[in-house]
């Protein structure tokens, strides 16, 4: 089994950097295009639907992870890439290029969506984008319900929810990557990661619209910054970068400490 | 592991052509019958339901892929077969017979549906089929909602959405077939493919009714061409052939280029 | 790998018959109790919900198949057992005992449900059971919608839908059982079977209430025969036995013929 | 294969106790936070939604089991830990610490939720918590519907439903743990366990709000005991401890008896 592991590790490192960066771009484009379509067109035409958001988000990340897991690892999310760099599973330069590719992929998806969406005087870009961007306070997807009762979901709540969601996503991605993944396991791993994004959507959607991935938040925010939204999405973007990155740092720290405890106990494992 | 791979390859090629073509016919029949039932009977009786469409489409392709993956590869979709031919995973003659079988399977499913559906003066074939065929503009499933706001989802939008959906489907199918699939992986692979169709349904349903598969679009269109639909489904069928085939060509090209880059870098992989 | 297969076969046959029959009883009890709860309590209190029925049915069969697949094969469904007998994967006497255990398990589940359901003069057993039994014509779950348009889903439609659903279920179960299942594959197999039941629910629910399994139909029908239902469920039970058994016979025949073709071509496979 | 099993057993026992207990705390925190968010915020804002509850519960347990299965086994649920102790798969002292960690994790999740939930004079803690605690009779989530028909779901019904749900959860967890789980199977196992919790949610939600896990019930009950709920959740907590523990005892007994029968028949299996 250790032979199979090292062989797989070898295959992964054999993929040229350009191919791996391209995979991260394409993966981010596919996932974000699906998510933007869901939160703009379907949300506007068919209304809020939690099981749909949870299911489709889980399937999107699962399918794309399965597609690219043997090329770049299918990280897709800058938070996962940062955790992978901090735990030495991805080289720093590679990781930086992955993150740039992820953000560009998401931005391209948002740009394609903006290009194809039909608009006129009554149905504007604001109509389509207002439910697709991430936000809190007056930009939370449940603001209109909450404000009628004089409450709202503010920045503290957004940070706590996105942080916990980030821990689940990064924890699952890290625990199931690299040496933990053998042969047929790469598909099963894709499903575990999909499940993590599904849970994270459950936790965060009513508060922030389910950011979960800084690339996903950034792409639609950049294209929506001139869409006359009530709240400019770029101004709240810092939360959707800080929380996942903080989650990546915490998970990486826990993994490193756990490795040290385990290595002190008997001998290094995993 | 390479031994197990070659053995599996050997087993696949051992299945006689007639059995493999029969599997593609049966697989296409099962998937399309389920999808037609969902978009005709359930859509008419219970209304539009995105999580249902996404879930049931994913399960249909997953189950049928699992059933036939060790016989014909469970390609089911002409776009997957074309990509498989272009990347030399399926022989050209075999592929052509697969595609014919897939279209015949879908047509048989639509014919059985037409035969059993109860109709009278008020509930006509048009009632049952109008939500099951694929289309855009006035044939889009969301046309009635959109037209009240003087917008519609036209041919450009249909092409972009179906093309991106096709890239996800063909990409997942190609990345997870042949040498990438070992032993127990064939089941896990079926689920990744199911996930890809689920994501693709998320992207395309509000625009085209989720074509995704030329066989699925053709079968119901042929049986619905005399059903007095507002828009004859056969006239829009070209979009649902062009987009998946184009997606197959793009994915095949990317795979071939990636192989060349990888083979220039060190040595051939995958 | 052939060594691992034969070893697994050996382990399966080592389980004493009493344990295997007990597993079929328990598996049928768990699956049917979940399905009866869903179609009685949840359907009455929360209304018809297709994605719920498809998802919960798929999860029920997947979980129970995973639980018992290494004991009795987790057949649960008489149609699967009959196909397993016809293709020589299960001994005839064992199969007959399995089927009896499956029907008793389903009946016990229906009896427990009847025992705990609260009733009074307005909420009778008829209220709870009318949506949980399988039927067609006036006993179809969509009869009240259809009858207002002077159409109905009759016996032909019920037979065609249940037969196609049965082919999908038995085909998936047979293709993924016995020698096709290695090690970790038993879990992945459970999910393929769950998917098959999910698709089958999509096809049959609006017509018959999704019978799919003669044990499931029989258990609730026996307990509901004195519940003053508009249509005595026992009288329509023959359809829900004939169709799955016919599906089992067809799939077995196809498997046997395919084996013969393959064995004539080169040498026996799978 | 027996070598791989013993190796995996060895790896599991190599993880230091502190790491394993920490994993159970974190796993319980993640699962319970997701479940509390779903049953408080989403239930209040978007209404009861069975497919959402079933799907998100399944994904939550699947993701967290995948994350921690190679550390502590990802037991998360005191009932699973008790069954694991009774069948000698987990040492008694370890198991007691696991259970404490699970209850503390759930309590921490409920405390974080209480801390971030916005309240005022009209939207109180009672508003948010009333749909998140487990209960029966007047605390059942369907009480308001049922009481209008002069019926209710009492303690007997709660006990039967939670007991059967517990048997499914513990049975799946036990049958798929330890020696039954090889390599890539740990992911597939996570999905089988997720499926079991999904089925269990289907069975119990309308009656008790889907307790299933004593830690989940206890955490929110402790934080909700001063929330002025109509029924103090702590007073009904005994049912949500008794039923899963009883289920654990029954499953353990069945496993032990089945092992004895199998060992008398020929030689020890499993």
Short mmCIF file of C-alpha atoms in Angstrom, two decimals, chain C residues 28-173:
data_model
loop_
_atom_site.label_atom_id
_atom_site.label_comp_id
_atom_site.label_asym_id
_atom_site.label_seq_id
_atom_site.Cartn_x
_atom_site.Cartn_y
_atom_site.Cartn_z
CA UNK C 28 -36.89 -5.56 5.41
CA UNK C 29 -38.27 -4.31 8.74
CA UNK C 30 -35.97 -1.26 8.79
CA UNK C 31 -36.51 -0.28 5.14
CA UNK C 32 -40.28 -0.78 5.24
CA UNK C 33 -40.73 1.01 8.58
CA UNK C 34 -38.91 4.06 7.18
CA UNK C 35 -40.93 3.97 3.95
CA UNK C 36 -44.27 3.52 5.76
CA UNK C 37 -43.49 6.40 8.15
CA UNK C 38 -42.59 8.60 5.19
CA UNK C 39 -45.70 7.81 3.14
CA UNK C 40 -48.10 7.89 6.10
CA UNK C 41 -47.05 10.46 8.73
CA UNK C 42 -44.90 12.79 6.62
CA UNK C 43 -47.17 12.66 3.57
CA UNK C 44 -50.26 13.45 5.70
CA UNK C 45 -48.62 16.19 7.79
CA UNK C 46 -46.36 17.87 5.21
CA UNK C 47 -47.88 16.97 1.81
CA UNK C 48 -46.50 15.15 -1.25
CA UNK C 49 -42.79 15.80 -1.73
CA UNK C 50 -41.04 14.00 -4.58
CA UNK C 51 -37.39 14.85 -3.69
CA UNK C 52 -38.05 13.65 -0.14
CA UNK C 53 -39.49 10.33 -1.32
CA UNK C 54 -36.66 9.76 -3.80
CA UNK C 55 -33.93 10.73 -1.35
CA UNK C 56 -35.25 8.87 1.68
CA UNK C 57 -36.01 5.71 -0.31
CA UNK C 58 -32.51 5.74 -1.79
CA UNK C 59 -30.93 6.29 1.63
CA UNK C 60 -33.06 3.58 3.28
CA UNK C 61 -32.06 0.88 0.80
CA UNK C 62 -28.44 2.09 0.72
CA UNK C 63 -28.02 2.06 4.51
CA UNK C 64 -29.65 -1.33 5.00
CA UNK C 65 -27.78 -2.88 2.07
CA UNK C 66 -24.50 -1.61 3.56
CA UNK C 67 -25.48 -3.02 6.95
CA UNK C 68 -26.29 -6.51 5.76
CA UNK C 69 -24.41 -6.95 2.47
CA UNK C 70 -21.68 -9.05 4.08
CA UNK C 71 -24.18 -11.29 5.87
CA UNK C 72 -26.96 -12.21 3.46
CA UNK C 73 -26.08 -9.97 0.53
CA UNK C 74 -28.70 -7.50 1.72
CA UNK C 75 -31.24 -8.55 -0.88
CA UNK C 76 -34.26 -7.21 1.08
CA UNK C 77 -36.51 -7.44 -2.01
CA UNK C 78 -38.14 -10.76 -3.13
CA UNK C 79 -37.52 -9.77 -6.77
CA UNK C 80 -33.78 -9.51 -6.11
CA UNK C 81 -33.81 -12.84 -4.31
CA UNK C 82 -35.65 -14.53 -7.18
CA UNK C 83 -33.17 -13.16 -9.72
CA UNK C 84 -30.35 -14.30 -7.47
CA UNK C 85 -31.85 -17.81 -7.36
CA UNK C 86 -32.41 -17.91 -11.14
CA UNK C 87 -28.76 -16.99 -11.78
CA UNK C 88 -27.52 -19.53 -9.23
CA UNK C 89 -26.11 -16.95 -6.84
CA UNK C 90 -28.48 -17.99 -4.03
CA UNK C 91 -29.58 -21.54 -3.25
CA UNK C 92 -33.30 -22.14 -3.85
CA UNK C 93 -34.15 -23.15 -0.27
CA UNK C 94 -32.19 -20.19 1.13
CA UNK C 95 -33.98 -17.89 -1.29
CA UNK C 96 -37.43 -19.09 -0.27
CA UNK C 97 -36.59 -18.51 3.39
CA UNK C 98 -35.22 -15.05 2.52
CA UNK C 99 -38.49 -14.14 0.78
CA UNK C 100 -40.59 -15.32 3.72
CA UNK C 101 -38.36 -13.30 6.07
CA UNK C 102 -38.67 -10.22 3.85
CA UNK C 103 -42.48 -10.39 3.81
CA UNK C 104 -42.60 -11.02 7.58
CA UNK C 105 -40.23 -8.10 8.19
CA UNK C 106 -42.42 -5.76 6.16
CA UNK C 107 -45.55 -7.03 7.89
CA UNK C 108 -43.96 -6.52 11.30
CA UNK C 109 -43.03 -2.95 10.32
CA UNK C 110 -46.63 -2.25 9.27
CA UNK C 111 -47.93 -3.82 12.50
CA UNK C 112 -45.64 -1.66 14.67
CA UNK C 113 -46.76 1.42 12.76
CA UNK C 114 -50.43 0.51 13.24
CA UNK C 115 -49.81 -0.05 16.94
CA UNK C 116 -48.23 3.36 17.58
CA UNK C 117 -50.30 5.59 15.28
CA UNK C 118 -52.74 7.73 17.29
CA UNK C 119 -56.32 7.62 16.01
CA UNK C 120 -59.72 8.96 16.97
CA UNK C 121 -63.08 9.52 15.30
CA UNK C 122 -61.76 12.01 12.74
CA UNK C 123 -58.20 10.76 12.26
CA UNK C 124 -58.66 7.06 11.57
CA UNK C 125 -56.37 4.31 10.39
CA UNK C 126 -57.75 5.06 6.93
CA UNK C 127 -56.33 8.59 7.17
CA UNK C 128 -52.83 7.35 7.94
CA UNK C 129 -52.80 4.30 5.65
CA UNK C 130 -54.46 5.66 2.51
CA UNK C 131 -51.25 7.31 1.29
CA UNK C 132 -48.98 4.45 2.39
CA UNK C 133 -50.49 1.54 0.46
CA UNK C 134 -49.73 0.90 -3.21
CA UNK C 135 -52.45 1.04 -5.81
CA UNK C 136 -53.62 2.26 -9.19
CA UNK C 137 -56.85 3.59 -10.69
CA UNK C 138 -58.80 5.05 -7.79
CA UNK C 139 -56.01 3.99 -5.37
CA UNK C 140 -53.28 5.91 -7.20
CA UNK C 141 -51.80 8.74 -5.09
CA UNK C 142 -52.62 11.20 -7.87
CA UNK C 143 -56.20 10.01 -8.42
CA UNK C 144 -57.80 13.10 -6.90
CA UNK C 145 -55.83 15.43 -9.21
CA UNK C 146 -56.38 13.29 -12.30
CA UNK C 147 -60.05 12.56 -11.78
CA UNK C 148 -60.86 16.26 -11.94
CA UNK C 149 -59.62 16.10 -15.55
CA UNK C 150 -61.47 12.84 -16.20
CA UNK C 151 -58.33 10.76 -16.66
CA UNK C 152 -56.68 8.16 -14.43
CA UNK C 153 -53.61 5.96 -14.15
CA UNK C 154 -54.92 2.44 -14.78
CA UNK C 155 -53.55 -1.07 -14.57
CA UNK C 156 -51.58 -0.95 -17.85
CA UNK C 157 -49.71 2.14 -16.76
CA UNK C 158 -49.05 0.60 -13.33
CA UNK C 159 -47.69 -2.58 -14.90
CA UNK C 160 -45.41 -0.77 -17.38
CA UNK C 161 -44.02 1.60 -14.75
CA UNK C 162 -43.47 -1.07 -12.08
CA UNK C 163 -41.93 -3.42 -14.64
CA UNK C 164 -39.39 -0.86 -15.88
CA UNK C 165 -38.63 0.16 -12.29
CA UNK C 166 -38.16 -3.51 -11.42
CA UNK C 167 -35.73 -3.99 -14.32
CA UNK C 168 -33.60 -1.10 -13.04
CA UNK C 169 -33.61 -2.38 -9.45
CA UNK C 170 -32.94 -6.04 -10.24
CA UNK C 171 -30.43 -5.14 -12.95
CA UNK C 172 -28.40 -2.95 -10.60
CA UNK C 173 -28.60 -5.47 -7.74
#
